[in-house]
C-alpha atoms as an extended CHARMM CRD file, in Angstrom:
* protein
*
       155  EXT
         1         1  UNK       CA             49.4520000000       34.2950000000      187.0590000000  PROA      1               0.0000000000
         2         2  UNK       CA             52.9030000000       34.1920000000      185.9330000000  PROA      2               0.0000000000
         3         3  UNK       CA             55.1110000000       37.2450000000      184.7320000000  PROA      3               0.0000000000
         4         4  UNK       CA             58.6330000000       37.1850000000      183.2230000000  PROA      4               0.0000000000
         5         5  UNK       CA             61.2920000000       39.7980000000      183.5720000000  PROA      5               0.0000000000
         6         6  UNK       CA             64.0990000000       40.0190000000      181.4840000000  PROA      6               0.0000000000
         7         7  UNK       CA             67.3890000000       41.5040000000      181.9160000000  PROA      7               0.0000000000
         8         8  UNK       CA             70.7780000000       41.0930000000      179.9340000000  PROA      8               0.0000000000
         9         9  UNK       CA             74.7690000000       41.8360000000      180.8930000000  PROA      9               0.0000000000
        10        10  UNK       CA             77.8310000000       42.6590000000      178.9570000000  PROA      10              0.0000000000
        11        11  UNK       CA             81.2170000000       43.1680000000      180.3110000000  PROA      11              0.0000000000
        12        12  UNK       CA             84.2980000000       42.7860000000      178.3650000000  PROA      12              0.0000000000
        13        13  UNK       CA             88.1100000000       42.8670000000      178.8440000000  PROA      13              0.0000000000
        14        14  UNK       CA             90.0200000000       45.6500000000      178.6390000000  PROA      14              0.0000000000
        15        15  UNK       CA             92.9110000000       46.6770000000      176.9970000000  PROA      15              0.0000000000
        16        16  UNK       CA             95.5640000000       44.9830000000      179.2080000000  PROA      16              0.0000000000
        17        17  UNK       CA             92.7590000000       43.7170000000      181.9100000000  PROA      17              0.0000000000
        18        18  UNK       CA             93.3010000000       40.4190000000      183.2920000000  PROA      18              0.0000000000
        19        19  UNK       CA             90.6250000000       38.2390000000      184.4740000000  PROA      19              0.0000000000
        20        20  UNK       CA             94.2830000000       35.6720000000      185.7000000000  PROA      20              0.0000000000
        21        21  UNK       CA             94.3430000000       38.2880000000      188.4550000000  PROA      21              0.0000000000
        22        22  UNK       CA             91.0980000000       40.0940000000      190.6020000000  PROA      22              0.0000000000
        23        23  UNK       CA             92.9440000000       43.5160000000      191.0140000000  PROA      23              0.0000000000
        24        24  UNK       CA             93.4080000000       43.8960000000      187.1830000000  PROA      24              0.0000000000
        25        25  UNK       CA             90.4720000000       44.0190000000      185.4550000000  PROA      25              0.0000000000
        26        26  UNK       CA             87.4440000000       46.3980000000      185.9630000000  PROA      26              0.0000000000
        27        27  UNK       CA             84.0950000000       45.6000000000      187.0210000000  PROA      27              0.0000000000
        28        28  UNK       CA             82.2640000000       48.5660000000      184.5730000000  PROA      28              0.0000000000
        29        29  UNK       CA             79.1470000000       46.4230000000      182.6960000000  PROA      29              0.0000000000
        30        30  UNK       CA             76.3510000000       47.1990000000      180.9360000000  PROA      30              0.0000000000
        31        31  UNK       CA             72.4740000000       46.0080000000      181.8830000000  PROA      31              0.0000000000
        32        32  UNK       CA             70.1850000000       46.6680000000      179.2320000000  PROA      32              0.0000000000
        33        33  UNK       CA             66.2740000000       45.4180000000      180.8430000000  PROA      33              0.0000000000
        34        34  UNK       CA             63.9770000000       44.2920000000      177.8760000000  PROA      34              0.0000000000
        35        35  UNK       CA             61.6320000000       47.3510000000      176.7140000000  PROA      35              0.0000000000
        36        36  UNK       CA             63.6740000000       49.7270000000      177.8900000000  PROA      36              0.0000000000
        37        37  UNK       CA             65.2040000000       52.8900000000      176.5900000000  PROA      37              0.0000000000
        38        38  UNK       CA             68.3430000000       53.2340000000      178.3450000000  PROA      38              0.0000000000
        39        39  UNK       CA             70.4680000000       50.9680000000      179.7010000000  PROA      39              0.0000000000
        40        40  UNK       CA             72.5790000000       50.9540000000      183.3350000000  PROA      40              0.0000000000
        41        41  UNK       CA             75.8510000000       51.5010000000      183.5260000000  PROA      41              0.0000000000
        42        42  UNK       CA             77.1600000000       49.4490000000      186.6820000000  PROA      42              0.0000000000
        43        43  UNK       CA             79.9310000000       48.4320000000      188.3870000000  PROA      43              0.0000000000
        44        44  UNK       CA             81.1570000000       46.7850000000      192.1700000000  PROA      44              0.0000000000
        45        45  UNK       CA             80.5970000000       48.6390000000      194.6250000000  PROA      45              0.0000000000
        46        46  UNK       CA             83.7510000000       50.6020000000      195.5110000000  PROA      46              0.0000000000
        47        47  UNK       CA             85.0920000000       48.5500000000      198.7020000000  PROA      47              0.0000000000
        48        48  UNK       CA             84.9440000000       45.1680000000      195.9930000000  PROA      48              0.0000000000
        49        49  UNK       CA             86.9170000000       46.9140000000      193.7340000000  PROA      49              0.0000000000
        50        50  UNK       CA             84.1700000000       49.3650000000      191.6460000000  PROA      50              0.0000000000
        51        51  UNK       CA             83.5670000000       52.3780000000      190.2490000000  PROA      51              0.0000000000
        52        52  UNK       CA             81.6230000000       54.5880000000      193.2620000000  PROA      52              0.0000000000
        53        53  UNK       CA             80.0070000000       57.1260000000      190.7180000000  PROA      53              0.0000000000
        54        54  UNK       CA             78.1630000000       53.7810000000      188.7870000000  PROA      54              0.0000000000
        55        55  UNK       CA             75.3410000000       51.6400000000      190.0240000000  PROA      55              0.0000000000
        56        56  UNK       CA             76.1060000000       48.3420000000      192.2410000000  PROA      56              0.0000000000
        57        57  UNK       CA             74.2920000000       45.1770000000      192.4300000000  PROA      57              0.0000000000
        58        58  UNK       CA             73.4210000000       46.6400000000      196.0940000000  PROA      58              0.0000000000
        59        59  UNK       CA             72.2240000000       49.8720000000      195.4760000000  PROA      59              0.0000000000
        60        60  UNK       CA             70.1100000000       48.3920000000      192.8260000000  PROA      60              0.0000000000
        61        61  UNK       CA             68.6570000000       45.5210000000      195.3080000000  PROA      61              0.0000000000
        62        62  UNK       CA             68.3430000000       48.4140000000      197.8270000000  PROA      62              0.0000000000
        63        63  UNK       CA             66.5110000000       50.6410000000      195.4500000000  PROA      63              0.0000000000
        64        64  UNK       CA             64.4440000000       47.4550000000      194.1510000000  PROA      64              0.0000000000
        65        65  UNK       CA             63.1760000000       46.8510000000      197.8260000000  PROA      65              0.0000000000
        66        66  UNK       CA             62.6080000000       50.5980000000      198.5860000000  PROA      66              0.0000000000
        67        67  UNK       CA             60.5770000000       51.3550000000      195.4010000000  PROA      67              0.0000000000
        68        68  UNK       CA             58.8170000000       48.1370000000      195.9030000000  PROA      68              0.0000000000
        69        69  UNK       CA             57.6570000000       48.8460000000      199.4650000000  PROA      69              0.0000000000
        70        70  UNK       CA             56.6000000000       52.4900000000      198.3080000000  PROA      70              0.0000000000
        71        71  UNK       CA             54.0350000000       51.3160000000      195.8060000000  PROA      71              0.0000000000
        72        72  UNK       CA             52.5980000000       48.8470000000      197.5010000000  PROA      72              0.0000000000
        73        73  UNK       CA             52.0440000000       51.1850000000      200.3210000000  PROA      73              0.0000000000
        74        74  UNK       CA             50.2990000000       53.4020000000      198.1570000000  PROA      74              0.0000000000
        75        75  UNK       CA             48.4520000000       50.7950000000      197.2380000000  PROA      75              0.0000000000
        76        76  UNK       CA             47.2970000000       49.6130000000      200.1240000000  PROA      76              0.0000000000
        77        77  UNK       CA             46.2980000000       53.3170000000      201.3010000000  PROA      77              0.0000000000
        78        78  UNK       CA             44.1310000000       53.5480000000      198.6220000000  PROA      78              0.0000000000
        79        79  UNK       CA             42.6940000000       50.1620000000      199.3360000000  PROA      79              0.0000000000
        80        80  UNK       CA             41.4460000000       52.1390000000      202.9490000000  PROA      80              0.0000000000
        81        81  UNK       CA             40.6010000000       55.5010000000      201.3520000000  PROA      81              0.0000000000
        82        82  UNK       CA             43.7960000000       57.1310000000      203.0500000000  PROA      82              0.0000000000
        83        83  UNK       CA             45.0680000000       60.1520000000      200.6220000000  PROA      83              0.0000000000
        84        84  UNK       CA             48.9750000000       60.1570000000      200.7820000000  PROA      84              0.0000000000
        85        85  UNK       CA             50.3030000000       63.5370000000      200.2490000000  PROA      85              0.0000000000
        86        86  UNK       CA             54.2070000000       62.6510000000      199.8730000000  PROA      86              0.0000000000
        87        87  UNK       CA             56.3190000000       59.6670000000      200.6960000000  PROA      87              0.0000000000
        88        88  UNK       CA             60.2300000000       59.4930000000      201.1390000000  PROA      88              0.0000000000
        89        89  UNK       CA             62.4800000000       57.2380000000      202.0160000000  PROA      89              0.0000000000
        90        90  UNK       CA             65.8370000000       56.6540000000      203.1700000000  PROA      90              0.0000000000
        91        91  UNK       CA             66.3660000000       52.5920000000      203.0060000000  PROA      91              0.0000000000
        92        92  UNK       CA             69.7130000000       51.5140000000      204.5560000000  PROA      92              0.0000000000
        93        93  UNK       CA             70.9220000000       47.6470000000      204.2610000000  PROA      93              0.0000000000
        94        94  UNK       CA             73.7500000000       45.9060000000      206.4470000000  PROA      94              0.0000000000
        95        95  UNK       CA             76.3040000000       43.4450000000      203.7140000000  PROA      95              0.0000000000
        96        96  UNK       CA             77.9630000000       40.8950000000      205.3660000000  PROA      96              0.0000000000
        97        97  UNK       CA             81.4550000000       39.2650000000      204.1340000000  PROA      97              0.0000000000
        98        98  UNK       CA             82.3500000000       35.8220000000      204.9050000000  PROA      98              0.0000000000
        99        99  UNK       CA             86.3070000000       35.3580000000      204.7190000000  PROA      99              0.0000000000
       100       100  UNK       CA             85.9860000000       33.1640000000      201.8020000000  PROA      100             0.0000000000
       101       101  UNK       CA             84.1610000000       36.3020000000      200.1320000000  PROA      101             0.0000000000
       102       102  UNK       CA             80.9070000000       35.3590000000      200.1390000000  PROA      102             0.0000000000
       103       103  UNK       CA             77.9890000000       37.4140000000      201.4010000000  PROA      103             0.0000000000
       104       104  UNK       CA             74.5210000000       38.4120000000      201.8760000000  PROA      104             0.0000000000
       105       105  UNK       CA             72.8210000000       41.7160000000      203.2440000000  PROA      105             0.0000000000
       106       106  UNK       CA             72.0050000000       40.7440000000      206.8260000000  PROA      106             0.0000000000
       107       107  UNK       CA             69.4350000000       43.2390000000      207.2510000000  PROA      107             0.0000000000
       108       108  UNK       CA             68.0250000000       45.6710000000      205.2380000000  PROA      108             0.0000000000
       109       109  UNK       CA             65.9790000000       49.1080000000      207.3100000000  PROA      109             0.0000000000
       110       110  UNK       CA             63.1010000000       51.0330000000      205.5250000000  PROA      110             0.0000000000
       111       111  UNK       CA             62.7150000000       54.9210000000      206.7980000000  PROA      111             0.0000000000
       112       112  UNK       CA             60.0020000000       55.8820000000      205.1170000000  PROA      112             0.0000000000
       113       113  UNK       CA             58.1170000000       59.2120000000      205.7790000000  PROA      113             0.0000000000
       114       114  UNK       CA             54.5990000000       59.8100000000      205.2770000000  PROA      114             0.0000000000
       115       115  UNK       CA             52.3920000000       62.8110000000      204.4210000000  PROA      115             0.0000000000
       116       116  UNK       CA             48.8330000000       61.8440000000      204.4280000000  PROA      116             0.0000000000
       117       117  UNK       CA             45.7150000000       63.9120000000      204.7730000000  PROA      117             0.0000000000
       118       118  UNK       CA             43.9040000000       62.8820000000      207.5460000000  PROA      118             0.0000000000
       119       119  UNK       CA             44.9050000000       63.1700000000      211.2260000000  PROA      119             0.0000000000
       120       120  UNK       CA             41.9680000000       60.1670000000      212.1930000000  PROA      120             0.0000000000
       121       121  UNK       CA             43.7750000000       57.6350000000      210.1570000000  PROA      121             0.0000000000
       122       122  UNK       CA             47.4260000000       58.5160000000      211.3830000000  PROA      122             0.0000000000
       123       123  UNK       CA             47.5640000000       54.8480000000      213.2220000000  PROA      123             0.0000000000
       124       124  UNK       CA             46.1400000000       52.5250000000      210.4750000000  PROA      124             0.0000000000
       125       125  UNK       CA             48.4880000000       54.7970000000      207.8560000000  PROA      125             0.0000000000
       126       126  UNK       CA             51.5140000000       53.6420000000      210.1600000000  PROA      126             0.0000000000
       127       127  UNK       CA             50.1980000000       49.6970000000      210.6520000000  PROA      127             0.0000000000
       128       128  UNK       CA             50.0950000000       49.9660000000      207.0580000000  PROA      128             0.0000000000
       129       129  UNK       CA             53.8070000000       49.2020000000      206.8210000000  PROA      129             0.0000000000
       130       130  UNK       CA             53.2210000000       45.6370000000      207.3990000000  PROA      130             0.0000000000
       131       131  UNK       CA             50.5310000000       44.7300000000      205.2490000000  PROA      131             0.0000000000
       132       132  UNK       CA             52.3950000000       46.4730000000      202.4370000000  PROA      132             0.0000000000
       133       133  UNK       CA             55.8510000000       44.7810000000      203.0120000000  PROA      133             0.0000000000
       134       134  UNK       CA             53.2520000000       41.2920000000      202.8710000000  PROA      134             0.0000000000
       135       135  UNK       CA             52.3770000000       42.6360000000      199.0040000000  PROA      135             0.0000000000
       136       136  UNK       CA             55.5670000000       43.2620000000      198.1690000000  PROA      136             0.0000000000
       137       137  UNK       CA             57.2760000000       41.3550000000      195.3080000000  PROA      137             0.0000000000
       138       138  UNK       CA             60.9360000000       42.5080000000      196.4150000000  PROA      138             0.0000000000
       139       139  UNK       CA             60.3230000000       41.5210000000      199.8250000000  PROA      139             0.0000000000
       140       140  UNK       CA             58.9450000000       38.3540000000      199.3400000000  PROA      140             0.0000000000
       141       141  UNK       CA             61.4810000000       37.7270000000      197.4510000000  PROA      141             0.0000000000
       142       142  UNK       CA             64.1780000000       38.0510000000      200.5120000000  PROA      142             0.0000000000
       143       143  UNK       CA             65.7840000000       36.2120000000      202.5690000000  PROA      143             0.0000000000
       144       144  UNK       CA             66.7750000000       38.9430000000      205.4470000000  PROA      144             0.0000000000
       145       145  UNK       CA             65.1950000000       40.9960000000      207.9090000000  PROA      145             0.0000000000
       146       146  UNK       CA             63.5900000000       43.7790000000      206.5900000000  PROA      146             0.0000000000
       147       147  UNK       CA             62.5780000000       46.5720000000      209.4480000000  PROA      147             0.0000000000
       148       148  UNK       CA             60.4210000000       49.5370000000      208.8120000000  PROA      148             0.0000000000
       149       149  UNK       CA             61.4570000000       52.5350000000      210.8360000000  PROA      149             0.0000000000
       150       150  UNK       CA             58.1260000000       54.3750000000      209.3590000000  PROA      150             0.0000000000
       151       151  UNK       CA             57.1960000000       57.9370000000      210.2670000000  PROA      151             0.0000000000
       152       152  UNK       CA             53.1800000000       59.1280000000      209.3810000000  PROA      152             0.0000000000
       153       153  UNK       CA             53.2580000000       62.8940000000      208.9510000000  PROA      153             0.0000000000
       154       154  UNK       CA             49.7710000000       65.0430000000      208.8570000000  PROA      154             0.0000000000
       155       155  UNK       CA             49.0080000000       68.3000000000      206.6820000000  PROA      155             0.0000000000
């Protein structure tokens, strides 16, 4: 089975931007995603040169991997009849720059916390983790370490 995503980008020129020199022009685009409502305001992140209060290409990757992660947790919890109260997470990812200014995140660290139901299924909830990050589209679709630091939680 096959699935297409979609996703465009527009950035133009300011007035007086450059694109002769890297410090003169800015890095503000627009994504618009097919079939979707609103579209994302990004930018580089700040230490390339970015506008901090927009959406990166990291943060988005980051967020991409976390969400990712999360639902196919849940879904393997429901696979095993485990009743998830609340999940949170805290993802953290480690960007590497060459000197020639290329880069790649390294390694990327999942934190998620887990509420579930159940005391008796506190250890399978926890080896979990693993069989979810196997499901996962994002991850799959990496090429770094990805470590979950995962916490299960009873109520």
């Amino acid at each position: 089975m096959k699935h297409t995503f979609k996703a465009a980008v527009q950035w133009t020129a300011g007035a007086g931007e450059s694109t002769k020199n890297p410090r003169s022009f800015s890095r503000n685009h627009e994504v618009t995603i097919a079939h979707k409502t609103q579209a994302l305001q990004v930018s580089a992140a700040k230490p390339f040169r970015g506008d901090e209060a927009l959406y990166n290409p990291e943060d988005l990757l980051l967020s991409a991997l976390t969400s990712c992660h999360m639902m196919s947790y849940l879904y393997v919890c429901a696979q095993y009849q485990i009743e998830v109260l609340d999940y949170s997470d805290t993802a953290e990812g480690d960007l590497e720059v060459a000197s020639d200014g290329s880069g790649s995140f390294k390694t990327v660290r999942l934190q998620p916390v887990v509420t579930i139901k159940n005391a008796d299924q506190k250890e399978v909830a926890l080896q979990l983790h693993e069989k979810a990050n196997a499901l996962c589209f994002i991850a799959n679709s990496c090429n770094f370490e990805i470590v979950h630091n995962a916490t299960i939680v009873v109520a």
